[in-house]
Amino acid sequence: MAVTAADETSPLLGIENETAPKRAKAAKVAGTIFGPANRILLAGFLMAFTLGITQVPIIYVFRLMECDIFYTHNPPFDGPGDRCHRREINAGTATQVSVLGMSTSFSGVFNLFICGYFIKLWGPRWAFVSQTALLGIRVSTQVLGVTIGGRTGEIIFQACQAIGVIGGPRGFQLVLNTAVSELVAAKDRTAVFGRLQGAIMLGTAFGYLLGGVLGDVYNIRRPFETAFFLYVACTIYGALFLPTGTGNEMTNQKKGGRGISGFFAPIKVIAPHKYRLESGKVVKVYSLVFLALGIFLGVFASGYAPILLQMYATSEFNFGTTENGYLMFGNSAIRGIFLLLMFPKIISVGRIWFNGTSASAETRYTESESHIPINPEDFEVVEGGEVPQEPVQAPDPDEEDSGTGFDLFFVRWSLVIDSMVTFFAGFSTNGWQVYLAGFLLPFASGSAPAAKGVMTELCPPEQRPDAISAITLVESMASLLTQGLFGLIFAAFSEMGKPSLTFFCNAGCAVFGFAVLFMAYLPPENSKRIDDDDDSETEIET
């Protein structure tokens, strides 16, 4: 191993041995086209593309199966038009799709715990491979369900979603978010979370488009067959090209534990934590609790929007797989472009605007009063000829992210925009208005990546994977409830002949989430997070 020659300006204790390689690594990751970060983004695109192929056909398949079930107990259709265009069939389809969505989300909640455990055992690469391989098995059962059709086909779809407990879409996103969080500097983490989500949304967009076209041009089974072979390709790609865990990541995983406590570590991250103020007092901060609750309500409000748009357009404007494919392609493509290109710029410019003069004042304080000397010439000469002891550890500026305040600000107001667009979508009376709503909703996205950035900044490095798991767990639980509850609400309103009222319910939940997020705030300035077992100081709840 080569050793760099030291001179009179070299630090005595090798202070830069840890900080310099981390900055160089972050620069290398960001600067190479085929570097680890971009390989992770490509993996997210490929997986989302494969998942998206089956999303539009699934709703159409359930409508066809529900239509067949209806006419087995009713007189045959006799008349012009679409035989499946009935309120009873629309309501039944909404109910069965909601059951499917609940089983998917319920499996995804447990999948997060299991996949997080896989990451600690095997690292990101092989945890990713486990998720893609099992998703391939799940889509093969969907091929069987489409072939059989009827009530049996619906049961096969819904029951085999249990495979997602071990390998599912939530798991692969957790793997990729965890991997990318270890490869970028703290100040870039929120933007990269957004870029990864953007790559996933772009993949979903092209998957929606291809799935709808395949279902119309060939047959409704072809999208599921295509997805199976793409899952095989994704598994091979992950095994060959996905980055392995870094040494720092493996150390953090060991600190996080691999036993039962490590399995349930994401839940502990959300719990209130103690901070010691400059005065020495210890306060308990509940910010992560309210942040998680606000994100829960935000996803609860907007998570059903893609399905709601498809269901509403299908029942009211007779959209087929092609029209729904175009609708979801536009929605996901705009969201992906927004997160890939606009979101990082908004975060960068917004932090400068939000910090204002406080950032410059903090910089002056750091440069003057808090300057820690590193080089020998930085030390003042002390009478008596003694040289002050060199500091043992130098701060790493890449580990400090002064933009967390704007990230939290962005999470709040994105829910306001989401509620406004959803509210006006409820007044749609033509198909083009549904397209317009689908194209405007993506500009309210970005709350989840920003929340991940806030959560990872408020947690120690060894808890970073668990923090990402916690946010993803909250999103999954919200998806579980919204798929079931709003699906039933849509079914009830459909039978009343007023399905558009579901949009207003969604908008109301988004406004409530915005109000809850105002109770989430950053820890007091110059405070330090302490261990939960430190009860030596007076505790004050705040």
XYZ file of N, CA and C in Angstrom, residues 298-462:
495
model
N -50.393 13.032 3.587
C -50.168 13.452 2.213
C -50.281 12.299 1.235
N -49.646 11.165 1.569
C -49.742 9.986 0.704
C -51.161 9.426 0.732
N -51.803 9.482 1.902
C -53.185 9.023 2.008
C -54.103 9.821 1.085
N -53.795 11.125 0.941
C -54.623 11.983 0.099
C -54.335 11.788 -1.381
N -53.053 11.680 -1.742
C -52.678 11.675 -3.157
C -52.354 10.290 -3.710
N -52.179 9.290 -2.826
C -51.766 7.974 -3.298
C -52.780 7.290 -4.185
N -54.044 7.617 -3.998
C -55.090 6.990 -4.803
C -55.351 7.743 -6.105
N -54.716 8.920 -6.254
C -55.010 9.775 -7.405
C -54.800 9.083 -8.759
N -53.665 8.377 -9.001
C -53.524 7.719 -10.310
C -54.625 6.715 -10.599
N -54.964 5.886 -9.600
C -56.035 4.916 -9.806
C -57.382 5.631 -9.943
N -57.585 6.674 -9.139
C -58.844 7.414 -9.204
C -59.054 8.031 -10.576
N -58.002 8.607 -11.140
C -58.121 9.201 -12.467
C -58.513 8.149 -13.505
N -57.891 6.960 -13.407
C -58.218 5.901 -14.360
C -59.644 5.397 -14.167
N -60.010 5.170 -12.902
C -61.355 4.655 -12.638
C -62.420 5.667 -13.063
N -62.181 6.929 -12.753
C -63.151 7.972 -13.102
C -63.267 8.131 -14.623
N -62.110 8.134 -15.297
C -62.129 8.276 -16.751
C -62.765 7.070 -17.425
N -62.538 5.882 -16.854
C -63.120 4.674 -17.439
C -64.632 4.648 -17.286
N -65.104 5.017 -16.095
C -66.547 4.930 -15.829
C -67.338 6.083 -16.440
N -66.741 7.283 -16.508
C -67.483 8.451 -16.976
C -67.260 8.770 -18.456
N -66.036 8.495 -18.959
C -65.704 8.890 -20.335
C -65.296 7.708 -21.206
N -65.528 6.482 -20.712
C -65.274 5.256 -21.483
C -63.829 5.129 -21.945
N -62.887 5.492 -21.100
C -61.471 5.313 -21.429
C -61.153 3.821 -21.454
N -60.376 3.404 -22.462
C -59.877 2.040 -22.526
C -58.432 1.976 -22.084
N -57.766 0.851 -22.375
C -56.380 0.709 -21.935
C -55.469 1.713 -22.639
N -55.732 2.015 -23.906
C -54.882 2.970 -24.622
C -55.019 4.369 -24.036
N -56.268 4.825 -23.816
C -56.476 6.168 -23.257
C -55.906 6.276 -21.845
N -56.140 5.248 -21.030
C -55.568 5.252 -19.681
C -54.049 5.155 -19.720
N -53.546 4.440 -20.708
C -52.091 4.374 -20.857
C -51.494 5.735 -21.162
N -52.135 6.476 -22.082
C -51.667 7.834 -22.377
C -51.786 8.747 -21.147
N -52.891 8.590 -20.422
C -53.103 9.411 -19.230
C -52.018 9.169 -18.193
N -51.746 7.903 -17.891
C -50.740 7.585 -16.882
C -49.326 7.847 -17.390
N -49.136 7.703 -18.716
C -47.821 8.043 -19.270
C -47.531 9.526 -19.076
N -48.503 10.369 -19.404
C -48.297 11.806 -19.228
C -48.082 12.177 -17.779
N -48.875 11.591 -16.884
C -48.749 11.889 -15.453
C -47.379 11.494 -14.929
N -46.957 10.276 -15.227
C -45.683 9.793 -14.692
C -44.490 10.437 -15.390
N -44.606 10.701 -16.710
C -43.493 11.319 -17.429
C -43.229 12.731 -16.923
N -44.280 13.495 -16.726
C -44.099 14.860 -16.219
C -43.538 14.826 -14.805
N -44.026 13.887 -14.000
C -43.496 13.766 -12.643
C -42.028 13.371 -12.665
N -41.668 12.447 -13.551
C -40.273 12.043 -13.643
C -39.370 13.179 -14.097
N -39.799 13.925 -15.119
C -39.003 15.062 -15.602
C -38.885 16.128 -14.524
N -39.982 16.364 -13.809
C -39.957 17.357 -12.733
C -38.950 16.965 -11.652
N -38.960 15.701 -11.244
C -38.065 15.269 -10.175
C -36.612 15.155 -10.643
N -36.415 14.795 -11.895
C -35.049 14.656 -12.406
C -34.387 16.000 -12.675
N -35.128 16.935 -13.236
C -34.530 18.183 -13.701
C -34.891 19.394 -12.836
N -36.159 19.541 -12.499
C -36.592 20.744 -11.796
C -36.430 20.654 -10.281
N -36.706 19.495 -9.720
C -36.648 19.345 -8.268
C -35.274 19.667 -7.681
N -34.162 19.118 -8.228
C -32.850 19.490 -7.667
C -32.580 20.991 -7.729
N -33.013 21.641 -8.825
C -32.805 23.082 -8.949
C -33.637 23.841 -7.925
N -34.882 23.401 -7.721
C -35.739 24.044 -6.724
C -35.133 23.910 -5.333
N -34.618 22.737 -5.009
C -33.991 22.533 -3.697
C -32.773 23.438 -3.537
N -31.943 23.514 -4.576
C -30.727 24.338 -4.494
C -31.050 25.812 -4.342
N -31.905 26.341 -5.227
C -32.259 27.760 -5.176
C -33.093 28.068 -3.926
N -33.984 27.161 -3.580
C -34.835 27.384 -2.425
C -34.066 27.452 -1.131
N -33.023 26.650 -1.008
C -32.214 26.700 0.217
C -31.502 28.036 0.351
N -31.001 28.543 -0.765
C -30.343 29.858 -0.722
C -31.338 30.937 -0.315
N -32.538 30.880 -0.905
C -33.563 31.869 -0.546
C -34.025 31.715 0.892
N -34.222 30.476 1.333
C -34.779 30.228 2.659
C -33.785 30.594 3.759
N -32.515 30.261 3.548
C -31.509 30.538 4.575
C -31.232 32.034 4.705
N -31.218 32.740 3.556
C -31.021 34.195 3.580
C -29.736 34.592 4.269
N -29.834 35.616 5.077
C -28.642 36.144 5.744
C -28.152 35.229 6.852
N -29.037 34.351 7.346
C -28.605 33.487 8.438
C -27.495 32.551 7.997
N -27.535 32.150 6.688
C -26.488 31.262 6.190
C -25.151 31.971 6.160
N -25.162 33.248 5.685
C -23.901 33.978 5.643
C -23.391 34.258 7.040
N -24.309 34.548 7.982
C -23.883 34.787 9.352
C -23.280 33.521 9.955
N -23.913 32.383 9.636
C -23.377 31.122 10.140
C -22.004 30.847 9.554
N -21.818 31.208 8.264
C -20.514 31.004 7.641
C -19.449 31.869 8.303
N -19.810 33.129 8.582
C -18.837 34.006 9.236
C -18.483 33.483 10.619
N -19.481 32.954 11.321
C -19.228 32.406 12.647
C -18.296 31.203 12.553
N -18.552 30.374 11.530
C -17.721 29.188 11.374
C -16.289 29.570 11.035
N -16.117 30.596 10.195
C -14.782 30.965 9.759
C -14.007 31.715 10.834
N -14.710 32.426 11.731
C -14.019 33.238 12.712
C -13.958 32.570 14.074
N -15.130 32.462 14.738
C -15.151 32.002 16.112
C -14.978 30.496 16.246
N -15.481 29.740 15.257
C -15.433 28.287 15.386
C -14.364 27.668 14.503
N -13.398 28.449 14.051
C -12.358 27.914 13.190
C -11.478 26.956 13.964
N -11.322 25.767 13.432
C -10.471 24.770 14.060
C -9.205 24.645 13.235
N -8.036 24.949 13.793
C -6.792 24.894 13.025
C -6.425 23.473 12.671
N -5.937 23.335 11.442
C -5.502 22.027 10.963
C -4.013 22.048 10.624
N -3.577 23.075 9.871
C -2.180 23.176 9.475
C -1.359 23.823 10.582
N -0.051 23.510 10.689
C 0.793 24.068 11.754
C 0.844 25.587 11.744
N 0.819 26.204 10.537
C 0.905 27.656 10.506
C -0.347 28.343 11.021
N -1.458 27.560 11.200
C -2.684 28.148 11.721
C -2.652 28.366 13.224
N -1.684 27.732 13.930
C -1.639 27.841 15.382
C -0.922 29.118 15.796
N -1.436 29.738 16.867
C -0.783 30.917 17.408
C 0.409 30.505 18.264
N 1.438 31.375 18.277
C 2.630 31.106 19.067
C 2.327 31.396 20.526
N 2.631 30.471 21.396
C 2.360 30.607 22.815
C 3.689 30.792 23.556
N 3.689 31.726 24.487
C 4.904 31.984 25.251
C 5.308 30.723 26.002
N 6.627 30.511 26.086
C 7.135 29.314 26.732
C 7.522 28.257 25.738
N 7.221 28.513 24.461
C 7.661 27.597 23.416
C 6.794 26.381 23.251
N 5.697 26.259 23.993
C 4.835 25.100 23.848
C 3.895 25.287 22.662
N 3.695 24.222 21.921
C 2.791 24.245 20.772
C 1.454 23.660 21.180
N 0.345 24.387 20.945
C -0.973 23.835 21.295
C -1.203 22.509 20.585
N -1.912 21.642 21.255
C -2.162 20.321 20.687
C -3.090 20.410 19.492
N -2.729 19.702 18.450
C -3.539 19.700 17.232
C -4.845 18.973 17.471
N -5.953 19.446 16.892
C -7.246 18.777 17.112
C -7.232 17.348 16.605
N -7.958 16.510 17.302
C -7.973 15.094 16.945
C -8.841 14.830 15.729
N -9.916 15.603 15.563
C -10.863 15.343 14.479
C -11.304 16.660 13.867
N -11.291 16.738 12.561
C -11.737 17.938 11.856
C -13.145 17.734 11.345
N -13.933 18.791 11.305
C -15.300 18.635 10.802
C -15.307 18.387 9.312
N -16.253 17.584 8.862
C -16.415 17.309 7.442
C -17.557 18.165 6.927
N -17.278 19.173 6.122
C -18.348 20.053 5.662
C -19.378 19.344 4.824
N -19.012 18.240 4.168
C -19.984 17.539 3.353
C -21.053 16.856 4.194
N -20.759 16.658 5.489
C -21.736 16.005 6.340
C -22.720 16.990 6.950
N -22.552 18.283 6.659
C -23.454 19.290 7.200
C -24.360 19.802 6.093
N -25.637 19.744 6.306
C -26.612 20.190 5.318
C -27.459 21.279 5.934
N -27.211 22.517 5.497
C -27.919 23.661 6.073
C -29.267 23.901 5.419
N -29.693 23.025 4.520
C -30.942 23.274 3.795
C -32.121 22.472 4.289
N -31.988 21.830 5.455
C -33.079 21.003 5.941
C -34.338 21.816 6.192
N -34.186 23.078 6.594
C -35.342 23.934 6.836
C -36.180 24.130 5.590
N -35.530 24.363 4.452
C -36.292 24.523 3.208
C -36.917 23.209 2.784
N -36.236 22.090 3.027
C -36.815 20.793 2.674
C -38.147 20.597 3.384
N -38.182 20.947 4.664
C -39.426 20.833 5.416
C -40.478 21.808 4.892
N -40.063 23.016 4.546
C -40.957 24.013 3.950
C -41.550 23.487 2.647
N -40.734 22.838 1.837
C -41.179 22.300 0.552
C -42.197 21.184 0.758
N -41.962 20.320 1.746
C -42.898 19.228 2.019
C -44.279 19.784 2.342
N -44.333 20.838 3.144
C -45.624 21.418 3.539
C -46.394 21.947 2.341
N -45.756 22.807 1.555
C -46.493 23.520 0.511
C -46.766 22.670 -0.714
N -46.041 21.580 -0.882
C -46.377 20.681 -1.985
C -47.742 20.042 -1.753
N -48.113 19.827 -0.482
C -49.440 19.283 -0.190
C -50.540 20.288 -0.511
N -50.251 21.569 -0.357
C -51.234 22.591 -0.705
C -51.522 22.566 -2.205
N -50.458 22.501 -3.011
C -50.639 22.446 -4.467
C -51.391 21.181 -4.857
N -51.046 20.071 -4.215
C -51.724 18.807 -4.506
C -53.213 18.901 -4.217
N -53.567 19.512 -3.084
C -54.986 19.618 -2.728
C -55.748 20.497 -3.708
N -55.119 21.581 -4.193
C -55.793 22.467 -5.137
C -56.066 21.772 -6.467
N -55.049 21.080 -6.995
C -55.233 20.396 -8.280
C -56.275 19.288 -8.152
N -56.205 18.514 -7.062
C -57.173 17.435 -6.854
C -58.586 17.974 -6.722
N -58.726 19.100 -6.032
C -60.047 19.703 -5.845
C -60.672 20.084 -7.185
N -59.905 20.756 -8.037
C -60.453 21.187 -9.322
C -60.658 20.011 -10.277
N -59.915 18.904 -10.066
C -60.122 17.718 -10.903
C -61.520 17.150 -10.710
N -62.118 17.403 -9.540
C -63.457 16.900 -9.284
C -64.532 17.553 -10.133
N -64.203 18.662 -10.802
C -65.182 19.348 -11.661
C -65.043 18.946 -13.124
N -64.262 17.918 -13.413
C -64.046 17.499 -14.800
C -65.343 16.997 -15.420
N -65.646 17.515 -16.604
C -66.845 17.087 -17.334
C -66.505 16.563 -18.726
N -65.216 16.625 -19.096
C -64.768 16.121 -20.397
C -63.461 15.357 -20.210
N -63.179 14.502 -21.199
C -61.973 13.700 -21.098
C -60.697 14.521 -21.060
N -60.649 15.621 -21.821
C -59.417 16.422 -21.850
C -59.135 17.064 -20.495
N -60.172 17.282 -19.679
C -59.961 17.845 -18.356
C -59.315 16.821 -17.418
N -59.618 15.558 -17.624
C -58.953 14.513 -16.850
C -57.471 14.457 -17.225
N -57.189 14.569 -18.535
C -55.789 14.631 -18.962
C -55.078 15.824 -18.333
N -55.748 16.982 -18.296
C -55.143 18.184 -17.721
C -54.814 17.977 -16.248
N -55.752 17.373 -15.510
C -55.495 17.101 -14.093
C -54.329 16.137 -13.929
N -54.265 15.122 -14.784
C -53.157 14.173 -14.713
C -51.821 14.798 -15.028
N -51.815 15.845 -15.861
C -50.568 16.515 -16.214
C -50.155 17.570 -15.186
N -51.108 18.078 -14.403
C -50.783 19.105 -13.405
C -50.411 18.518 -12.048
N -50.960 17.360 -11.713
C -50.686 16.757 -10.410
C -49.198 16.504 -10.155
N -48.397 16.120 -11.159
C -46.975 15.874 -10.878
C -46.225 17.061 -10.306
N -46.678 18.276 -10.570
C -45.961 19.440 -10.052
C -46.148 19.610 -8.544
N -46.991 18.783 -7.947
C -47.131 18.770 -6.492
C -46.300 17.659 -5.867
N -45.545 16.913 -6.689
C -44.727 15.833 -6.166
C -43.432 16.391 -5.585
N -42.687 15.551 -4.972
C -41.428 15.962 -4.361
C -41.462 15.958 -2.851
N -42.654 15.780 -2.264
C -42.730 15.791 -0.800
C -42.021 14.580 -0.196
N -42.137 13.414 -0.831
C -41.499 12.214 -0.287
C -39.976 12.301 -0.338
N -39.337 12.681 -1.478
C -37.878 12.838 -1.454
C -37.399 13.894 -0.463
N -38.129 15.005 -0.360
C -37.743 16.038 0.597
C -37.866 15.522 2.024
N -38.911 14.741 2.301
C -39.077 14.177 3.645
C -37.955 13.199 3.966
N -37.516 12.416 2.973
C -36.381 11.517 3.200
C -35.131 12.317 3.539
N -34.941 13.456 2.849
C -33.789 14.296 3.149
C -33.831 14.832 4.569
N -35.007 15.284 5.019
C -35.145 15.782 6.386
C -34.889 14.671 7.386
N -35.471 13.510 7.147
C -35.357 12.400 8.088
C -33.913 11.928 8.230
N -33.195 11.799 7.113
C -31.819 11.330 7.187
C -30.893 12.351 7.837
N -31.220 13.650 7.716
C -30.396 14.666 8.357
C -30.606 14.711 9.868
N -31.779 14.342 10.324
C -32.076 14.388 11.755
C -31.690 13.111 12.478
N -31.127 12.143 11.750
C -30.740 10.866 12.348
C -29.233 10.674 12.235
N -28.617 9.948 13.177
C -27.188 9.619 13.076
C -26.918 8.777 11.836
N -25.677 8.779 11.337
C -25.361 8.021 10.108
C -25.718 6.547 10.198
N -25.522 5.935 11.367
C -25.800 4.505 11.469
C -27.286 4.191 11.394
